[in-house]
């Protein structure tokens, strides 16, 4: 669709805020951001939630000198009423909010989280607060996680992802990280090109043939069951 990335981020953030308001009750919210586009989503959500009258706090994991272009633009858009803290090697995570939003690492993560960002993730999990992960829980890979030690991963109450379900959402062993999964449609064109790792078959893909009440059982079709093992 002919839309800028910053405007698409705004659309995604509006959808995530609507879902958030409808999922948990809160007055105070703490958004924890990385410095990529997932962090940009978090900053946009923080601004929108503040405009709704929520008490908003933002923490930024300062892993780089500068974030993505859309992250930096949304950082400039934050109102002065929002408290922003930097997290680094010497800063422990602490929150007195009602709910946390995880926007540290998004779909681009392809290696295990180590060092102080891993500590931040552990401290968020240990806070006892419900965590809402945006796109995918930080620390979880978007595809195959067989090479992921699953050590420093957000354990979310719910995950709000965009447009399509992500591969780990389909397996029971990752439920402790994803929690409830909600897929939010943000208006991508049907020609949106993606490399599919799996296909979810839904009843919408099939159209039942109308049968007469007097149809002979031999004409009502047959059932084929294709079964596998492991991840099949």
XYZ file of N, CA and C in Angstrom:
696
model
N 0.856 -1.189 0.000
C 0.000 0.000 0.000
C 0.893 1.240 0.000
N 0.512 2.273 -0.727
C 1.314 3.492 -0.737
C 1.186 4.256 0.576
N 1.939 3.828 1.573
C 1.906 4.450 2.895
C 3.326 4.449 3.449
N 3.715 5.511 4.117
C 5.059 5.581 4.685
C 5.168 4.639 5.873
N 6.388 4.229 6.189
C 6.589 3.294 7.299
C 6.162 3.914 8.629
N 6.383 5.215 8.809
C 6.002 5.859 10.064
C 4.477 5.888 10.209
N 3.752 6.063 9.093
C 2.288 6.063 9.153
C 1.741 4.651 9.370
N 2.421 3.657 8.795
C 2.026 2.268 9.032
C 2.271 1.897 10.498
N 3.364 2.405 11.067
C 3.654 2.184 12.492
C 2.565 2.810 13.358
N 2.097 3.984 12.959
C 1.023 4.644 13.704
C -0.253 3.801 13.649
N -0.549 3.268 12.482
C -1.734 2.425 12.326
C -1.636 1.179 13.203
N -0.462 0.554 13.209
C -0.251 -0.641 14.031
C -0.373 -0.301 15.515
N 0.168 0.842 15.910
C 0.146 1.236 17.320
C -1.269 1.556 17.789
N -2.066 2.169 16.940
C -3.466 2.438 17.277
C -4.208 1.121 17.500
N -3.982 0.142 16.607
C -4.629 -1.163 16.755
C -4.205 -1.839 18.052
N -2.908 -1.757 18.375
C -2.404 -2.382 19.595
C -2.987 -1.712 20.840
N -3.122 -0.389 20.819
C -3.697 0.326 21.964
C -5.156 -0.054 22.171
N -5.916 -0.145 21.087
C -7.315 -0.550 21.193
C -7.430 -1.939 21.814
N -6.578 -2.869 21.361
C -6.608 -4.223 21.895
C -6.183 -4.245 23.358
N -5.216 -3.409 23.699
C -4.730 -3.332 25.071
C -5.825 -2.847 26.020
N -6.524 -1.781 25.612
C -7.605 -1.230 26.430
C -8.696 -2.280 26.649
N -8.904 -3.138 25.652
C -9.943 -4.150 25.746
C -9.497 -5.439 26.418
N -8.229 -5.526 26.800
C -7.704 -6.778 27.356
C -7.417 -6.693 28.844
N -6.822 -5.595 29.292
C -6.470 -5.450 30.714
C -6.934 -4.090 31.226
N -7.253 -4.049 32.522
C -7.607 -2.776 33.155
C -6.351 -2.177 33.784
N -6.096 -0.907 33.540
C -4.906 -0.272 34.097
C -5.081 1.232 34.116
N -4.371 1.854 35.039
C -4.258 3.311 35.075
C -2.833 3.738 34.759
N -1.878 2.939 35.264
C -0.457 3.252 35.047
C 0.160 2.161 34.171
N 0.908 2.575 33.173
C 1.496 1.616 32.246
C 2.958 1.963 32.000
N 3.776 0.938 31.845
C 5.217 1.097 31.659
C 5.603 0.397 30.363
N 6.061 1.168 29.385
C 6.436 0.642 28.071
C 7.960 0.522 28.012
N 8.453 -0.680 27.750
C 9.897 -0.936 27.700
C 10.291 -1.158 26.248
N 11.173 -0.301 25.725
C 11.479 -0.263 24.296
C 12.932 -0.612 24.006
N 13.127 -1.288 22.879
C 14.427 -1.346 22.266
C 14.580 -0.131 21.363
N 15.551 -0.177 20.445
C 15.794 0.996 19.610
C 15.521 0.751 18.131
N 14.868 -0.378 17.843
C 14.465 -0.661 16.471
C 13.019 -0.270 16.249
N 12.404 -0.821 15.208
C 11.024 -0.465 14.900
C 10.035 -1.019 15.925
N 10.388 -2.113 16.599
C 9.528 -2.598 17.679
C 9.492 -1.569 18.805
N 10.634 -0.975 19.093
C 10.679 0.120 20.061
C 9.908 1.330 19.579
N 9.941 1.585 18.265
C 9.153 2.679 17.698
C 7.668 2.465 17.907
N 7.210 1.210 17.761
C 5.809 0.888 18.065
C 5.492 1.251 19.512
N 6.410 0.889 20.413
C 6.197 1.161 21.834
C 6.100 2.645 22.137
N 6.951 3.454 21.507
C 6.917 4.901 21.731
C 5.610 5.508 21.212
N 5.167 5.031 20.048
C 3.896 5.526 19.510
C 2.742 5.139 20.430
N 2.766 3.918 20.955
C 1.728 3.483 21.892
C 1.752 4.331 23.161
N 2.954 4.620 23.650
C 3.077 5.441 24.863
C 2.420 6.799 24.667
N 2.669 7.429 23.516
C 2.062 8.743 23.228
C 0.548 8.632 23.152
N 0.044 7.621 22.449
C -1.399 7.453 22.294
C -2.079 7.183 23.628
N -1.458 6.348 24.459
C -2.040 6.027 25.767
C -2.037 7.244 26.684
N -0.994 8.072 26.567
C -0.942 9.305 27.345
C -2.068 10.249 26.934
N -2.340 10.301 25.636
C -3.430 11.141 25.138
C -4.786 10.641 25.625
N -4.861 9.337 25.974
C -6.098 8.764 26.518
C -6.235 9.017 28.012
N -5.235 9.657 28.610
C -5.313 9.973 30.028
C -4.631 8.964 30.939
N -3.907 7.998 30.362
C -3.186 7.025 31.170
C -1.868 7.617 31.672
N -1.420 7.154 32.835
C -0.127 7.561 33.364
C 0.930 6.655 32.752
N 1.820 7.225 31.946
C 2.731 6.436 31.114
C 4.181 6.680 31.501
N 4.919 5.593 31.619
C 6.367 5.644 31.824
C 7.033 4.848 30.718
N 8.159 5.338 30.224
C 8.900 4.668 29.152
C 10.317 4.382 29.616
N 10.773 3.163 29.355
C 12.185 2.816 29.554
C 12.767 2.397 28.212
N 13.948 2.899 27.898
C 14.610 2.591 26.632
C 15.892 1.813 26.910
N 16.004 0.632 26.314
C 17.229 -0.160 26.414
C 18.243 0.429 25.439
N 19.213 1.165 25.964
C 20.168 1.898 25.137
C 21.276 0.960 24.667
N 20.971 0.169 23.638
C 21.940 -0.783 23.099
C 22.772 -0.179 21.975
N 22.317 0.973 21.436
C 23.033 1.653 20.354
C 23.026 3.152 20.628
N 23.873 3.872 19.897
C 23.898 5.327 20.020
C 22.648 5.952 19.409
N 22.103 5.300 18.385
C 20.956 5.863 17.681
C 20.031 4.734 17.266
N 18.734 4.986 17.298
C 17.754 3.981 16.919
C 17.389 4.080 15.451
N 16.412 3.268 15.042
C 15.927 3.325 13.662
C 15.280 4.690 13.413
N 15.117 5.024 12.146
C 14.558 6.339 11.793
C 13.174 6.540 12.405
N 12.330 5.511 12.330
C 10.974 5.640 12.874
C 10.978 5.680 14.399
N 11.927 4.974 15.028
C 12.081 5.061 16.481
C 12.415 6.493 16.889
N 13.403 7.081 16.224
C 13.842 8.432 16.570
C 12.724 9.452 16.344
N 11.949 9.263 15.276
C 10.863 10.202 14.999
C 9.782 10.111 16.076
N 9.443 8.888 16.498
C 8.439 8.735 17.549
C 8.962 9.175 18.910
N 10.274 9.095 19.119
C 10.853 9.605 20.360
C 10.666 11.119 20.451
N 10.845 11.807 19.327
C 10.644 13.258 19.293
C 9.183 13.639 19.493
N 8.268 12.737 19.149
C 6.836 13.022 19.265
C 6.317 12.841 20.693
N 7.105 12.250 21.583
C 6.627 12.003 22.941
C 6.341 13.318 23.659
N 5.205 13.428 24.328
C 4.929 14.641 25.103
C 5.809 14.688 26.349
N 6.019 15.875 26.868
C 6.887 16.044 28.041
C 6.286 15.435 29.297
N 5.007 15.107 29.271
C 4.358 14.509 30.445
C 4.789 13.062 30.677
N 5.407 12.445 29.667
C 5.836 11.053 29.791
C 7.257 11.001 30.339
N 7.435 10.252 31.417
C 8.756 10.071 32.008
C 9.528 9.023 31.211
N 10.745 9.377 30.782
C 11.579 8.453 29.998
C 12.855 8.161 30.763
N 13.136 6.865 30.968
C 14.365 6.429 31.622
C 15.179 5.589 30.648
N 16.493 5.688 30.738
C 17.384 4.840 29.958
C 17.820 3.643 30.798
N 17.824 2.478 30.166
C 18.338 1.271 30.798
C 19.649 0.900 30.131
N 20.649 0.553 30.937
C 21.942 0.146 30.392
C 22.575 -0.868 31.327
N 23.880 -1.037 31.193
C 24.589 -2.077 31.953
C 24.486 -1.884 33.458
N 24.326 -0.657 33.902
C 24.361 -0.376 35.340
C 22.992 -0.076 35.935
N 21.937 -0.185 35.130
C 20.601 0.211 35.587
C 19.701 -1.004 35.739
N 19.160 -1.183 36.929
C 18.220 -2.276 37.163
C 16.820 -1.839 36.773
N 16.019 -2.777 36.289
C 14.650 -2.471 35.908
C 13.760 -2.478 37.143
N 12.914 -1.467 37.229
C 11.954 -1.385 38.327
C 10.706 -0.684 37.816
N 9.540 -1.138 38.284
C 8.303 -0.512 37.837
C 7.254 -0.572 38.936
N 6.452 0.484 39.001
C 5.308 0.533 39.902
C 4.012 0.684 39.112
N 4.046 0.273 37.852
C 2.874 0.387 36.984
C 1.917 -0.778 37.232
N 0.784 -0.744 36.566
C -0.192 -1.826 36.637
C 0.076 -2.899 35.587
N 0.698 -2.494 34.489
C 0.950 -3.419 33.386
C 2.206 -2.965 32.640
N 2.932 -3.934 32.081
C 4.127 -3.653 31.289
C 3.853 -3.962 29.820
N 4.490 -3.193 28.946
C 4.431 -3.469 27.511
C 5.847 -3.763 27.033
N 6.023 -4.916 26.394
C 7.330 -5.353 25.907
C 7.493 -4.983 24.443
N 8.380 -4.023 24.177
C 8.722 -3.627 22.804
C 10.246 -3.583 22.652
N 10.940 -4.548 23.247
C 12.408 -4.531 23.218
C 12.931 -5.085 21.899
N 12.580 -6.336 21.606
C 13.003 -6.966 20.350
C 11.766 -7.452 19.611
N 11.730 -7.217 18.318
C 10.595 -7.648 17.512
C 10.937 -8.821 16.625
N 10.379 -8.806 15.429
C 10.507 -9.937 14.510
C 11.914 -10.114 13.948
N 12.758 -9.105 14.073
C 14.087 -9.188 13.477
C 15.116 -9.961 14.289
N 14.768 -10.356 15.514
C 15.748 -11.033 16.378
C 16.102 -12.410 15.814
N 17.400 -12.695 15.708
C 17.834 -13.999 15.191
C 18.944 -14.637 16.017
N 19.217 -14.105 17.217
C 20.195 -14.725 18.107
C 19.736 -14.549 19.552
N 20.153 -15.457 20.431
C 19.702 -15.399 21.824
C 20.084 -14.076 22.485
N 19.253 -13.631 23.413
C 19.513 -12.389 24.139
C 20.452 -12.690 25.301
N 21.576 -11.997 25.342
C 22.567 -12.182 26.398
C 22.829 -10.846 27.088
N 23.696 -10.881 28.094
C 24.155 -9.656 28.747
C 23.053 -8.929 29.489
N 23.225 -7.603 29.635
C 22.281 -6.829 30.440
C 20.870 -6.761 29.849
N 20.673 -6.800 28.501
C 19.287 -6.866 28.020
C 18.571 -8.132 28.495
N 19.317 -9.242 28.585
C 18.740 -10.466 29.126
C 18.342 -10.298 30.580
N 19.160 -9.551 31.330
C 18.834 -9.280 32.735
C 17.553 -8.456 32.837
N 17.389 -7.462 31.954
C 16.171 -6.642 31.955
C 14.944 -7.523 31.713
N 15.048 -8.448 30.772
C 13.937 -9.355 30.492
C 13.609 -10.196 31.723
N 14.631 -10.715 32.396
C 14.399 -11.522 33.599
C 13.738 -10.680 34.692
N 14.193 -9.436 34.848
C 13.627 -8.566 35.884
C 12.167 -8.208 35.572
N 11.847 -8.051 34.295
C 10.450 -7.811 33.920
C 9.591 -9.020 34.272
N 10.089 -10.213 33.965
C 9.345 -11.431 34.296
C 9.156 -11.586 35.800
N 10.173 -11.190 36.561
C 10.137 -11.359 38.014
C 9.329 -10.267 38.716
N 8.886 -9.246 37.971
C 8.159 -8.138 38.586
C 6.779 -8.541 39.089
N 6.253 -9.635 38.542
C 4.914 -10.066 38.915
C 3.805 -9.306 38.214
N 4.168 -8.370 37.339
C 3.174 -7.579 36.606
C 2.799 -8.271 35.292
N 1.554 -8.123 34.844
C 1.198 -8.681 33.537
C 1.964 -7.954 32.434
N 2.464 -8.727 31.477
C 3.247 -8.166 30.379
C 2.495 -8.389 29.071
N 2.362 -7.329 28.290
C 1.793 -7.424 26.945
C 2.944 -7.290 25.950
N 3.185 -8.347 25.176
C 4.250 -8.315 24.169
C 3.674 -7.826 22.841
N 4.423 -6.948 22.180
C 3.986 -6.421 20.893
C 4.764 -7.107 19.770
N 4.060 -7.715 18.866
C 4.545 -8.471 17.709
C 4.996 -9.875 18.100
N 5.964 -9.983 19.028
C 6.423 -11.288 19.499
C 7.159 -11.048 20.814
N 7.056 -11.958 21.791
C 7.778 -11.746 23.048
C 9.282 -11.605 22.805
N 9.895 -10.611 23.399
C 11.328 -10.385 23.214
C 12.116 -11.610 23.644
N 13.035 -12.020 22.789
C 13.851 -13.196 23.042
C 13.431 -14.401 22.236
N 12.208 -14.385 21.722
C 11.702 -15.492 20.915
C 11.930 -15.177 19.441
N 12.405 -16.176 18.681
C 12.628 -15.979 17.252
C 11.286 -16.098 16.528
N 11.171 -15.386 15.402
C 9.921 -15.401 14.650
C 9.705 -16.744 13.954
N 10.792 -17.475 13.664
C 10.681 -18.755 12.974
C 11.042 -19.922 13.875
N 11.945 -20.759 13.391
C 12.362 -21.959 14.119
C 13.189 -21.559 15.343
N 12.830 -22.082 16.507
C 13.540 -21.777 17.750
C 14.359 -22.956 18.262
N 14.640 -23.928 17.389
C 15.373 -25.122 17.835
C 16.782 -24.778 18.305
N 17.372 -23.696 17.798
C 18.710 -23.272 18.224
C 18.670 -22.164 19.269
N 17.492 -21.917 19.805
C 17.325 -20.884 20.823
C 17.318 -21.561 22.200
N 18.247 -21.207 23.099
C 18.267 -21.852 24.422
C 17.069 -21.504 25.293
N 16.220 -20.562 24.859
C 14.995 -20.180 25.578
C 15.307 -19.782 27.014
N 16.341 -18.951 27.158
C 16.797 -18.569 28.495
C 16.254 -17.209 28.916
N 16.450 -16.199 28.086
C 16.001 -14.842 28.419
C 14.882 -14.439 27.471
N 13.650 -14.818 27.821
C 12.495 -14.566 26.963
C 11.354 -14.022 27.814
N 10.714 -12.977 27.320
C 9.556 -12.412 28.004
C 8.461 -13.476 28.139
N 7.891 -13.564 29.325
C 6.753 -14.456 29.561
C 5.504 -13.585 29.637
N 4.841 -13.460 28.507
C 3.755 -12.494 28.355
C 2.416 -13.054 28.807
N 1.598 -12.158 29.318
C 0.197 -12.499 29.569
C -0.542 -12.602 28.235
N -0.171 -11.706 27.310
C -0.781 -11.723 25.976
C 0.214 -11.154 24.972
N 0.107 -11.612 23.726
C 0.935 -11.111 22.632
C 0.035 -10.570 21.545
N 0.272 -9.314 21.163
C -0.466 -8.688 20.067
C 0.463 -8.644 18.854
N 0.135 -9.401 17.831
C 0.977 -9.455 16.643
C 0.219 -8.904 15.450
N 0.947 -8.555 14.404
C 0.348 -7.832 13.296
C 0.207 -8.700 12.048
N -0.972 -8.666 11.483
C -1.306 -9.186 10.158
C -1.329 -10.704 10.051
N -0.259 -11.380 10.468
C -0.195 -12.839 10.342
C 0.315 -13.458 11.641
N -0.161 -14.664 12.001
C 0.392 -15.336 13.178
C 1.835 -15.741 12.919
N 2.640 -15.691 13.952
C 4.045 -16.066 13.831
C 4.213 -17.551 14.179
N 5.219 -18.160 13.605
C 5.427 -19.615 13.687
C 5.358 -20.166 15.114
N 6.025 -19.551 16.110
C 5.980 -20.118 17.461
C 4.587 -20.109 18.091
N 3.675 -19.288 17.560
C 2.337 -19.215 18.136
C 1.571 -20.533 17.960
N 2.065 -21.397 17.081
C 1.332 -22.610 16.724
C 1.695 -23.814 17.585
N 2.634 -23.649 18.533
C 3.121 -24.791 19.295
C 2.962 -24.578 20.788
N 2.506 -25.635 21.460
C 2.185 -25.556 22.888
C 3.399 -25.191 23.733
N 4.595 -25.610 23.316
C 5.777 -25.385 24.163
C 6.151 -23.909 24.282
N 5.610 -23.061 23.411
C 5.923 -21.634 23.484
C 4.807 -20.824 24.144
N 3.750 -21.488 24.583
C 2.621 -20.771 25.169
C 3.012 -20.034 26.452
N 3.974 -20.566 27.202
C 4.412 -19.908 28.437
C 5.042 -18.550 28.162
N 5.472 -18.331 26.921
C 6.059 -17.040 26.529
C 5.030 -16.138 25.848
N 4.194 -16.699 24.986
C 3.273 -15.881 24.196
C 1.992 -15.536 24.948
N 1.555 -16.407 25.860
C 0.268 -16.199 26.502
C -0.856 -16.212 25.473
N -1.854 -15.372 25.677
C -2.952 -15.250 24.713
C -2.426 -14.522 23.475
N -2.669 -15.056 22.294
C -2.208 -14.389 21.076
C -3.385 -13.752 20.342
N -3.200 -12.498 19.949
C -4.192 -11.762 19.172
C -3.520 -11.243 17.902
N -4.124 -11.525 16.751
C -3.578 -11.063 15.475
C -4.349 -9.815 15.046
N -3.645 -8.704 14.934
C -4.265 -7.416 14.605
C -3.996 -7.081 13.139
N -5.034 -6.868 12.389
C -4.882 -6.565 10.964
C -4.674 -5.061 10.789
N -3.637 -4.724 10.040
C -3.275 -3.309 9.883
C -3.364 -2.850 8.430
N -4.157 -3.579 7.630
C -4.480 -3.101 6.292
C -3.420 -3.320 5.236
N -2.549 -4.334 5.409
C -1.597 -4.630 4.343
C -2.345 -5.185 3.134
N -1.849 -4.911 1.947
C -2.491 -5.402 0.737
C -2.424 -6.928 0.679
N -3.388 -7.524 -0.017
C -3.401 -8.988 -0.139
C -2.210 -9.502 -0.929
N -1.565 -8.613 -1.671
C -0.378 -9.008 -2.435
C 0.881 -8.959 -1.587
N 0.737 -8.622 -0.270
C 1.881 -8.592 0.650
C 2.651 -9.895 0.547
N 3.933 -9.804 0.223
C 4.758 -10.992 -0.035
C 5.448 -11.422 1.248
N 5.312 -12.678 1.586
C 5.971 -13.212 2.770
C 6.383 -14.648 2.501
N 7.432 -15.066 3.172
C 7.891 -16.443 3.056
C 7.201 -17.254 4.142
N 6.279 -18.106 3.733
C 5.473 -18.846 4.697
C 6.227 -20.045 5.248
N 6.296 -20.132 6.588
C 6.859 -21.313 7.239
C 5.774 -22.335 7.530
N 4.540 -21.890 7.582
C 3.424 -22.782 7.874
C 2.149 -22.152 7.353
N 1.156 -22.962 7.101
C -0.147 -22.484 6.669
C -1.190 -22.964 7.656
N -1.998 -22.049 8.159
C -3.093 -22.409 9.041
C -4.335 -22.626 8.179
N -4.890 -23.830 8.249
C -6.075 -24.162 7.475
C -7.301 -23.851 8.325
N -8.168 -23.009 7.798
C -9.374 -22.603 8.532
C -10.607 -22.986 7.720
N -11.777 -23.073 8.366
C -13.005 -23.417 7.635
C -13.312 -22.461 6.491
N -12.792 -21.215 6.588
C -13.073 -20.229 5.541
C -12.496 -20.644 4.190
N -11.528 -21.559 4.196
C -10.902 -21.999 2.945
C -11.774 -23.002 2.190
N -12.808 -23.501 2.831
C -13.608 -24.560 2.234
C -15.061 -24.125 2.087
N -15.681 -24.555 1.002
C -17.093 -24.279 0.781
C -17.830 -25.610 0.721
N -18.765 -25.782 1.618
C -19.495 -27.043 1.658
C -20.490 -27.120 0.504
N -20.544 -28.281 -0.111
C -21.498 -28.513 -1.189
C -22.872 -28.807 -0.589
N -23.881 -28.191 -1.155
C -25.232 -28.440 -0.652
C -25.648 -29.872 -0.978
N -26.138 -30.565 0.019
C -26.564 -31.947 -0.161
C -28.063 -32.068 0.107
N -28.700 -32.892 -0.680
C -30.106 -33.205 -0.430
C -30.218 -34.050 0.828
N -31.321 -33.881 1.528
C -31.563 -34.712 2.708
C -31.652 -36.186 2.328
N -31.954 -36.452 1.054
C -32.140 -37.829 0.617
C -30.912 -38.368 -0.120
N -29.790 -37.639 -0.041
C -28.565 -38.058 -0.722
C -28.103 -39.399 -0.167
N -27.697 -40.292 -1.048
C -27.195 -41.602 -0.630
C -25.842 -41.437 0.071
N -25.610 -42.229 1.125
C -24.370 -42.097 1.890
C -23.118 -42.284 1.040
N -23.233 -43.053 -0.031
C -22.077 -43.280 -0.892
C -21.691 -42.087 -1.724
N -22.552 -41.051 -1.740
C -22.267 -39.854 -2.528
C -21.891 -38.657 -1.643
N -21.720 -38.906 -0.356
C -21.461 -37.800 0.575
C -19.975 -37.557 0.804
N -19.135 -38.261 0.058
C -17.714 -37.947 0.138
C -16.960 -38.825 1.117
N -15.667 -38.587 1.195
C -14.787 -39.375 2.041
C -13.876 -38.428 2.822
N -13.401 -38.902 3.950
C -12.493 -38.124 4.789
C -11.088 -38.690 4.684
N -10.129 -37.844 4.346
C -8.724 -38.248 4.346
C -8.032 -37.555 5.508
N -7.321 -38.314 6.325
C -6.579 -37.769 7.458
C -5.100 -37.897 7.177
N -4.385 -36.770 7.140
C -2.939 -36.781 6.922
C -2.289 -36.442 8.253
N -1.552 -37.372 8.816
C -0.968 -37.187 10.136
C 0.549 -37.305 10.073
N 1.210 -36.644 10.999
C 2.678 -36.713 11.044
C 3.151 -36.830 12.471
N 4.325 -36.330 12.723
C 4.900 -36.403 14.076
C 5.748 -35.157 14.331
N 6.153 -34.991 15.571
C 7.001 -33.840 15.893
C 6.312 -32.531 15.633
N 6.872 -31.714 14.774
C 6.308 -30.392 14.476
C 5.288 -30.408 13.346
N 4.918 -31.585 12.883
C 3.956 -31.673 11.787
C 2.536 -31.571 12.349
